[in-house]
Short mmCIF file of C-alpha atoms (C1' of nucleotides) and ligand atoms in Angstrom, two decimals:
data_model
loop_
_atom_site.label_atom_id
_atom_site.label_comp_id
_atom_site.label_asym_id
_atom_site.label_seq_id
_atom_site.Cartn_x
_atom_site.Cartn_y
_atom_site.Cartn_z
CA UNK A 1 -0.32 0.22 -0.44
CA UNK A 2 2.80 2.68 -0.30
CA UNK A 3 0.31 4.93 -2.45
CA UNK A 4 -1.87 8.03 -0.66
CA UNK A 5 -4.70 7.66 -3.19
CA UNK A 6 -6.42 4.17 -2.20
CA UNK A 7 -9.58 4.15 -1.06
CA UNK A 8 -10.83 1.83 1.87
CA UNK A 9 -11.34 -1.25 -0.75
CA UNK A 10 -14.71 -2.10 0.51
CA UNK A 11 -15.61 1.01 -0.33
CA UNK A 12 -15.32 1.01 -3.93
CA UNK A 13 -18.65 1.55 -5.34
CA UNK A 14 -18.89 -0.75 -8.73
CA UNK A 15 -22.35 0.54 -8.95
CA UNK A 16 -25.93 -0.89 -9.04
CA UNK A 17 -25.70 -4.73 -9.79
CA UNK A 18 -21.84 -4.75 -9.32
CA UNK A 19 -19.43 -6.63 -6.88
CA UNK A 20 -16.89 -5.94 -5.06
CA UNK A 21 -15.05 -9.42 -5.24
CA UNK A 22 -11.62 -11.17 -4.44
CA UNK A 23 -9.80 -10.70 -7.94
CA UNK A 24 -11.23 -7.55 -7.94
CA UNK A 25 -9.59 -6.48 -4.63
CA UNK A 26 -6.48 -8.72 -5.44
CA UNK A 27 -6.35 -6.46 -8.91
CA UNK A 28 -6.56 -2.97 -7.01
CA UNK A 29 -4.10 -4.02 -4.02
CA UNK A 30 -1.19 -4.79 -6.54
CA UNK A 31 -1.65 -1.99 -8.25
CA UNK A 32 -2.02 0.21 -5.28
CA UNK A 33 1.22 -1.76 -3.96
CA UNK A 34 2.93 -0.76 -7.34
CA UNK A 35 4.85 2.43 -8.54
CA UNK A 36 5.94 1.04 -11.67
CA UNK A 37 2.81 0.93 -14.04
CA UNK A 38 2.72 -2.86 -14.54
CA UNK A 39 0.84 -4.12 -17.66
CA UNK A 40 -2.12 -6.49 -17.91
CA UNK A 41 0.58 -9.64 -17.66
CA UNK A 42 2.40 -8.35 -15.03
CA UNK A 43 -0.59 -7.52 -12.48
CA UNK A 44 -1.69 -11.18 -13.72
CA UNK A 45 1.69 -12.56 -12.72
CA UNK A 46 1.58 -10.48 -9.33
CA UNK A 47 -2.05 -11.70 -8.58
CA UNK A 48 -1.50 -15.12 -9.15
CA UNK A 49 0.82 -15.13 -6.11
CA UNK A 50 -1.72 -14.63 -3.69
CA UNK A 51 -4.49 -16.64 -6.23
CA UNK A 52 -3.90 -19.20 -8.19
CA UNK A 53 -6.44 -19.68 -10.27
CA UNK A 54 -6.79 -16.69 -11.69
CA UNK A 55 -7.00 -16.48 -14.85
CA UNK A 56 -5.44 -13.41 -17.53
CA UNK A 57 -9.22 -13.06 -19.37
CA UNK A 58 -10.06 -11.78 -15.04
CA UNK A 59 -7.68 -9.68 -14.84
CA UNK A 60 -8.47 -7.35 -17.87
CA UNK A 61 -11.98 -7.71 -16.67
CA UNK A 62 -11.27 -6.27 -13.66
CA UNK A 63 -9.01 -3.46 -14.73
CA UNK A 64 -11.19 -2.71 -16.95
CA UNK A 65 -14.07 -2.60 -13.94
CA UNK A 66 -11.51 -0.70 -11.93
CA UNK A 67 -10.75 2.25 -14.95
CA UNK A 68 -14.97 2.20 -15.57
CA UNK A 69 -15.75 3.38 -11.83
CA UNK A 70 -12.14 5.28 -11.63
CA UNK A 71 -10.30 4.47 -8.94
CA UNK A 72 -7.68 2.91 -11.21
CA UNK A 73 -6.08 4.65 -14.92
CA UNK A 74 -5.31 2.93 -18.04
CA UNK A 75 -1.96 4.57 -19.47
CA UNK A 76 -0.75 3.87 -22.98
CA UNK A 77 2.71 4.38 -24.53
CA UNK A 78 2.97 4.04 -27.72
CA UNK A 79 1.83 0.65 -29.38
CA UNK A 80 3.20 -0.67 -26.52
CA UNK A 81 1.30 -3.32 -24.23
CA UNK A 82 -1.63 -0.62 -21.65
CA UNK A 83 0.19 -0.05 -18.57
CA UNK A 84 -2.36 0.34 -15.18
CA UNK A 85 -2.12 3.16 -12.47
CA UNK A 86 -3.42 3.47 -9.16
CA UNK A 87 -2.54 7.47 -8.93
CA UNK A 88 -5.16 9.76 -9.19
CA UNK A 89 -4.10 12.85 -8.30
CA UNK A 90 -3.87 14.88 -11.80
CA UNK A 91 -0.31 14.01 -12.96
CA UNK A 92 1.71 13.44 -15.75
CA UNK A 93 3.81 10.82 -16.89
CA UNK A 94 8.15 10.05 -18.04
CA UNK A 95 8.93 7.62 -20.27
CA UNK A 96 11.94 6.62 -20.33
CA UNK A 97 13.40 5.66 -23.93
CA UNK A 98 16.46 3.67 -22.54
CA UNK A 99 15.00 1.51 -19.96
CA UNK A 100 11.48 1.85 -21.03
CA UNK A 101 10.46 2.92 -17.34
CA UNK A 102 7.42 4.95 -16.55
CA UNK A 103 7.06 7.39 -13.73
CA UNK A 104 4.52 9.44 -12.08
CA UNK A 105 5.59 13.55 -12.94
CA UNK A 106 3.45 15.67 -10.36
CA UNK A 107 2.26 19.05 -12.10
CA UNK A 108 3.73 21.74 -10.61
CA UNK A 109 1.26 23.44 -8.56
CA UNK A 110 -1.40 25.56 -10.23
CA UNK A 111 -0.02 23.78 -13.27
CA UNK A 112 -2.56 22.93 -16.22
CA UNK A 113 -0.89 21.82 -19.45
CA UNK A 114 -4.34 22.53 -21.59
CA UNK A 115 -3.55 26.33 -20.66
CA UNK A 116 -0.21 25.97 -22.95
CA UNK A 117 -2.29 24.97 -26.05
CA UNK A 118 -4.69 27.42 -28.57
CA UNK A 119 -7.51 25.39 -28.14
CA UNK A 120 -10.10 25.30 -31.12
CA UNK A 121 -12.95 28.15 -30.10
CA UNK A 122 -15.83 26.48 -28.55
CA UNK A 123 -14.20 22.76 -27.84
CA UNK A 124 -15.00 21.78 -24.17
CA UNK A 125 -11.89 20.33 -22.76
CA UNK A 126 -12.56 17.24 -20.69
CA UNK A 127 -9.13 16.01 -19.68
CA UNK A 128 -5.62 15.72 -20.50
CA UNK A 129 -2.97 13.05 -21.19
CA UNK A 130 0.81 14.42 -21.16
CA UNK A 131 4.07 12.28 -22.04
CA UNK A 132 7.36 13.45 -21.13
CA UNK A 133 10.30 11.20 -22.99
CA UNK A 134 13.72 11.04 -22.61
CA UNK A 135 16.16 9.47 -20.34
CA UNK A 136 15.23 8.47 -16.78
CA UNK A 137 17.85 9.72 -13.99
CA UNK A 138 19.63 6.35 -13.66
CA UNK A 139 19.88 5.53 -17.62
CA UNK A 140 21.86 8.94 -17.22
CA UNK A 141 24.13 8.53 -14.60
CA UNK A 142 24.59 5.23 -16.02
CA UNK A 143 25.85 6.34 -19.10
CA UNK A 144 28.07 9.12 -17.77
CA UNK A 145 29.95 6.66 -15.79
CA UNK A 146 30.91 5.19 -18.60
CA UNK B 1 -0.61 20.04 -50.58
CA UNK B 2 -2.72 21.73 -48.06
CA UNK B 3 0.19 22.48 -45.48
CA UNK B 4 3.41 24.43 -44.57
CA UNK B 5 5.67 21.75 -43.73
CA UNK B 6 6.27 19.45 -47.03
CA UNK B 7 9.71 19.50 -48.00
CA UNK B 8 9.87 19.36 -51.85
CA UNK B 9 9.51 15.23 -51.95
CA UNK B 10 12.40 14.88 -53.90
CA UNK B 11 14.64 16.40 -51.34
CA UNK B 12 13.46 13.61 -48.74
CA UNK B 13 17.02 12.40 -47.85
CA UNK B 14 15.90 8.70 -46.61
CA UNK B 15 20.00 8.11 -46.24
CA UNK B 16 23.28 5.73 -47.08
CA UNK B 17 21.78 3.44 -49.46
CA UNK B 18 17.65 4.07 -49.12
CA UNK B 19 15.34 5.18 -52.00
CA UNK B 20 12.61 7.60 -52.73
CA UNK B 21 9.84 5.49 -55.15
CA UNK B 22 6.79 5.83 -56.36
CA UNK B 23 5.03 4.44 -53.09
CA UNK B 24 6.54 6.49 -50.75
CA UNK B 25 5.86 9.84 -52.77
CA UNK B 26 1.78 8.59 -53.00
CA UNK B 27 1.58 7.89 -49.40
CA UNK B 28 3.50 11.29 -48.33
CA UNK B 29 1.73 13.04 -50.41
CA UNK B 30 -1.49 11.61 -49.23
CA UNK B 31 -0.27 12.63 -45.92
CA UNK B 32 0.49 16.50 -47.09
CA UNK B 33 -3.07 16.45 -48.57
CA UNK B 34 -4.94 15.27 -45.28
CA UNK B 35 -5.45 17.36 -41.89
CA UNK B 36 -7.39 14.55 -40.49
CA UNK B 37 -4.87 12.13 -39.03
CA UNK B 38 -5.45 8.90 -41.34
CA UNK B 39 -4.63 5.34 -39.88
CA UNK B 40 -2.93 3.40 -42.17
CA UNK B 41 -5.72 1.60 -43.46
CA UNK B 42 -7.37 5.14 -44.60
CA UNK B 43 -4.13 6.21 -46.16
CA UNK B 44 -4.02 2.87 -48.14
CA UNK B 45 -7.67 3.60 -49.29
CA UNK B 46 -6.56 6.83 -50.30
CA UNK B 47 -3.19 6.08 -52.17
CA UNK B 48 -5.00 3.55 -53.98
CA UNK B 49 -7.28 5.98 -55.75
CA UNK B 50 -3.85 6.98 -57.42
CA UNK B 51 -1.90 3.80 -57.33
CA UNK B 52 -4.24 0.82 -57.57
CA UNK B 53 -1.30 -2.26 -57.04
CA UNK B 54 -0.04 -0.81 -53.90
CA UNK B 55 -0.41 -3.18 -50.96
CA UNK B 56 -1.03 -2.69 -47.65
CA UNK B 57 1.59 -3.59 -46.00
CA UNK B 58 3.98 -1.63 -48.30
CA UNK B 59 1.64 1.59 -46.79
CA UNK B 60 3.14 0.50 -43.19
CA UNK B 61 6.53 0.34 -44.81
CA UNK B 62 6.81 3.53 -46.59
CA UNK B 63 4.91 4.99 -43.38
CA UNK B 64 8.06 3.28 -41.03
CA UNK B 65 10.12 4.47 -43.16
CA UNK B 66 9.10 8.18 -43.93
CA UNK B 67 8.08 8.32 -39.49
CA UNK B 68 12.11 7.16 -39.52
CA UNK B 69 14.09 9.87 -41.48
CA UNK B 70 11.33 12.41 -39.07
CA UNK B 71 9.04 14.08 -41.96
CA UNK B 72 5.31 12.48 -40.79
CA UNK B 73 4.50 11.54 -37.44
CA UNK B 74 2.97 8.81 -35.86
CA UNK B 75 0.30 9.58 -33.79
CA UNK B 76 -1.80 7.13 -31.10
CA UNK B 77 -4.83 7.61 -29.66
CA UNK B 78 -5.51 5.09 -26.51
CA UNK B 79 -5.45 1.72 -28.47
CA UNK B 80 -7.13 3.00 -31.98
CA UNK B 81 -5.14 1.79 -34.41
CA UNK B 82 -2.15 4.49 -35.10
CA UNK B 83 -2.39 8.11 -36.79
CA UNK B 84 0.18 9.62 -39.11
CA UNK B 85 0.51 13.25 -39.12
CA UNK B 86 1.81 15.32 -41.56
CA UNK B 87 2.90 18.28 -39.22
CA UNK B 88 6.42 19.17 -38.19
CA UNK B 89 5.69 22.21 -35.96
CA UNK B 90 5.45 21.20 -32.33
CA UNK B 91 2.07 21.35 -31.37
CA UNK B 92 -0.63 19.48 -29.79
CA UNK B 93 -3.63 16.55 -30.32
CA UNK B 94 -7.19 16.90 -29.48
CA UNK B 95 -9.58 14.26 -29.42
CA UNK B 96 -13.17 14.62 -29.14
CA UNK B 97 -14.43 11.79 -27.54
CA UNK B 98 -17.92 11.80 -29.28
CA UNK B 99 -17.05 11.67 -33.25
CA UNK B 100 -13.15 10.55 -32.39
CA UNK B 101 -11.55 13.29 -34.64
CA UNK B 102 -8.26 14.48 -34.04
CA UNK B 103 -7.02 18.02 -34.86
CA UNK B 104 -3.72 19.89 -34.14
CA UNK B 105 -3.99 22.10 -32.01
CA UNK B 106 -0.44 25.10 -31.70
CA UNK B 107 1.36 25.80 -29.03
CA UNK B 108 0.86 29.54 -27.38
CA UNK B 109 3.77 30.75 -28.35
CA UNK B 110 6.65 29.97 -26.25
CA UNK B 111 4.94 27.46 -24.34
CA UNK B 112 6.39 24.20 -23.63
CA UNK B 113 3.74 22.11 -21.76
CA UNK B 114 7.33 20.30 -20.41
CA UNK B 115 7.75 23.19 -17.80
CA UNK B 116 4.30 22.76 -16.47
CA UNK B 117 5.85 19.15 -14.50
CA UNK B 118 8.23 18.46 -12.19
CA UNK B 119 10.92 16.51 -13.53
CA UNK B 120 12.72 14.11 -12.06
CA UNK B 121 16.34 15.51 -10.81
CA UNK B 122 18.45 14.11 -13.72
CA UNK B 123 16.18 13.40 -15.67
CA UNK B 124 17.29 14.38 -19.64
CA UNK B 125 13.91 15.75 -21.76
CA UNK B 126 13.80 14.80 -25.44
CA UNK B 127 9.89 15.22 -26.30
CA UNK B 128 6.49 15.26 -25.21
CA UNK B 129 3.14 14.37 -26.28
CA UNK B 130 0.05 16.33 -25.05
CA UNK B 131 -2.83 15.62 -25.66
CA UNK B 132 -6.40 16.83 -24.78
CA UNK B 133 -9.19 15.45 -24.82
CA UNK B 134 -13.36 16.94 -24.82
CA UNK B 135 -15.37 17.36 -27.45
CA UNK B 136 -14.94 19.44 -30.95
CA UNK B 137 -16.77 22.35 -31.23
CA UNK B 138 -18.77 20.89 -34.02
CA UNK B 139 -20.10 18.20 -31.73
CA UNK B 140 -20.52 20.95 -29.35
CA UNK B 141 -22.73 22.36 -31.32
CA UNK B 142 -24.32 19.83 -32.24
CA UNK B 143 -25.49 18.91 -28.84
CA UNK B 144 -26.80 22.62 -27.98
CA UNK B 145 -29.15 21.96 -30.57
CA UNK B 146 -31.33 19.30 -29.83
"C1'" DT C 1 -34.45 -23.38 -0.91
"C1'" DT C 2 -35.14 -21.90 -6.08
"C1'" DT C 3 -34.54 -18.09 -9.35
"C1'" DT C 4 -31.74 -14.51 -10.49
"C1'" DT C 5 -28.00 -12.01 -12.29
"C1'" DA C 6 -22.81 -11.14 -11.89
"C1'" DT C 7 -18.76 -12.65 -12.25
"C1'" DC C 8 -15.08 -16.10 -13.62
"C1'" DA C 9 -12.20 -18.77 -16.34
"C1'" DA C 10 -10.95 -21.71 -20.57
"C1'" DG C 11 -9.65 -21.06 -24.41
"C1'" DA C 12 -11.52 -19.11 -29.16
"C1'" DA C 13 -11.71 -15.40 -32.26
"C1'" DC C 14 -10.07 -10.71 -33.43
"C1'" DT C 15 -6.89 -6.94 -35.27
"C1'" DA C 16 -3.77 -4.10 -35.58
"C1'" DT C 17 1.19 -4.70 -37.19
"C1'" DT C 18 5.54 -7.10 -37.93
"C1'" DC C 19 7.54 -10.98 -41.22
"C1'" DT C 20 9.00 -14.13 -44.46
"C1'" DA C 21 9.96 -14.71 -48.59
"C1'" DA C 22 9.58 -14.55 -53.53
"C1'" DA C 23 9.15 -11.12 -57.52
"C1'" DT C 24 10.77 -6.96 -59.32
"C1'" DA C 25 13.25 -2.46 -59.40
"C1'" DA C 26 16.90 0.76 -58.84
"C1'" DT C 27 21.98 0.98 -58.63
"C1'" DA C 28 26.42 -0.17 -58.88
"C1'" DA C 29 29.88 -3.01 -60.95
"C1'" DT C 30 32.66 -5.55 -64.42
"C1'" DA D 1 25.53 -3.23 -72.86
"C1'" DT D 2 25.74 -7.07 -69.35
"C1'" DT D 3 25.98 -8.78 -64.52
"C1'" DA D 4 25.99 -8.12 -59.64
"C1'" DT D 5 24.01 -6.15 -55.54
"C1'" DT D 6 20.69 -4.54 -52.65
"C1'" DA D 7 16.92 -1.92 -51.81
"C1'" DT D 8 11.88 -2.62 -52.23
"C1'" DT D 9 7.24 -4.17 -53.15
"C1'" DT D 10 3.84 -7.99 -52.93
"C1'" DA D 11 0.54 -11.27 -50.24
"C1'" DG D 12 0.39 -13.94 -47.78
"C1'" DA D 13 1.05 -16.08 -42.49
"C1'" DA D 14 2.37 -15.02 -38.15
"C1'" DT D 15 2.86 -12.44 -34.03
"C1'" DA D 16 0.56 -10.38 -29.62
"C1'" DG D 17 -2.63 -8.09 -27.02
"C1'" DT D 18 -6.62 -7.82 -26.51
"C1'" DT D 19 -11.69 -8.49 -26.56
"C1'" DC D 20 -15.32 -12.02 -27.38
"C1'" DT D 21 -17.96 -16.42 -26.04
"C1'" DT D 22 -19.51 -19.67 -23.12
"C1'" DG D 23 -20.22 -22.94 -19.96
"C1'" DA D 24 -18.90 -23.11 -14.46
"C1'" DT D 25 -19.64 -20.88 -10.66
"C1'" DA D 26 -20.83 -18.26 -6.72
"C1'" DA D 27 -23.19 -14.33 -4.82
"C1'" DA D 28 -27.50 -11.99 -3.97
"C1'" DA D 29 -33.09 -11.78 -4.53
"C1'" DA D 30 -37.30 -14.09 -4.11
MN1 LIG E 201 0.85 7.01 -13.47
MN1 LIG E 202 -0.80 16.53 -35.91
ZN1 LIG E 203 15.92 4.55 -17.60
ZN1 LIG E 204 -16.24 15.65 -32.50
#
DNA sequence: TTTTTATCAAGAACTATTCTAAATAATAAT
DNA sequence: ATTATTATTTAGAATAGTTCTTGATAAAAA
């Protein structure tokens, strides 16, 4: 449970006629305990440790359900497999082009990236996605060393 | 040829041992004549009009080649098929969640979206991708009408 | 209980994209 | 010019992430 946003799991409201299940709980717990934006397959592997019977299809279903109720975010990096993020604060992502890691980056206080853009007049903005790409500090350090 | 960035086609330099071909020229021309960010299949359909013999695999090859030399940009929207953009100016994209259109949005003068973010110290930024999502002006208008 | 509804699991199906291999075309070497 | 080399094209097969289908299981409602 290394993240701040984690709702008391029992309280997640899936809506009329939808249920909290052990599978959904495990998937959610794995995400709340990760900061590395795992893919569905990675989540599957991590959950399987706790619940050997779970299937990959179910992990996809659970992730969809959690994304659907808004307690988890789906993060796409080019054409690579989708990654999942338990951090609900507005934030951007830094993609390291060397080690392929994906990390959260907070917004500067009060900053709104969609303000840096000339929006088409009359458009209604719902949200933004900002990805910054380059080399993560560790990869920069490694490169400088050799 | 409705875009500004279009290099004189003959001058595109594919690098040592690479060639400009009719297929690559047609693909490039279609992109320079489009502002709607077509997918590979859409490019294929549009080129086929001019060159019936072209194959989809070749369109993918040509798009890769053009992206590789940097005269065309690949734009990804969630898990949907890649789209291609002939506008080389730094710009962001507005995705309409109603009609699924993708349009260019210019940056405000001097604005750099990656400035709105607290980068990890020591990271080296190479580029950014900013997507703004919501409803395009036309879809807003249509909705207000009814 | 019995009935209804939601979820799960396994595997089949789907689809955007990449790969393979043979044919063609352009370039370079003779 | 002829020949040899290399790049490109093409059609179709293969790949991989994801979604769909279906029968089994489990929870909730009656
Ligand atoms: Mn994140
Ligand atoms: Mn564009
Ligand atoms: Zn890195
Ligand atoms: Zn629209």
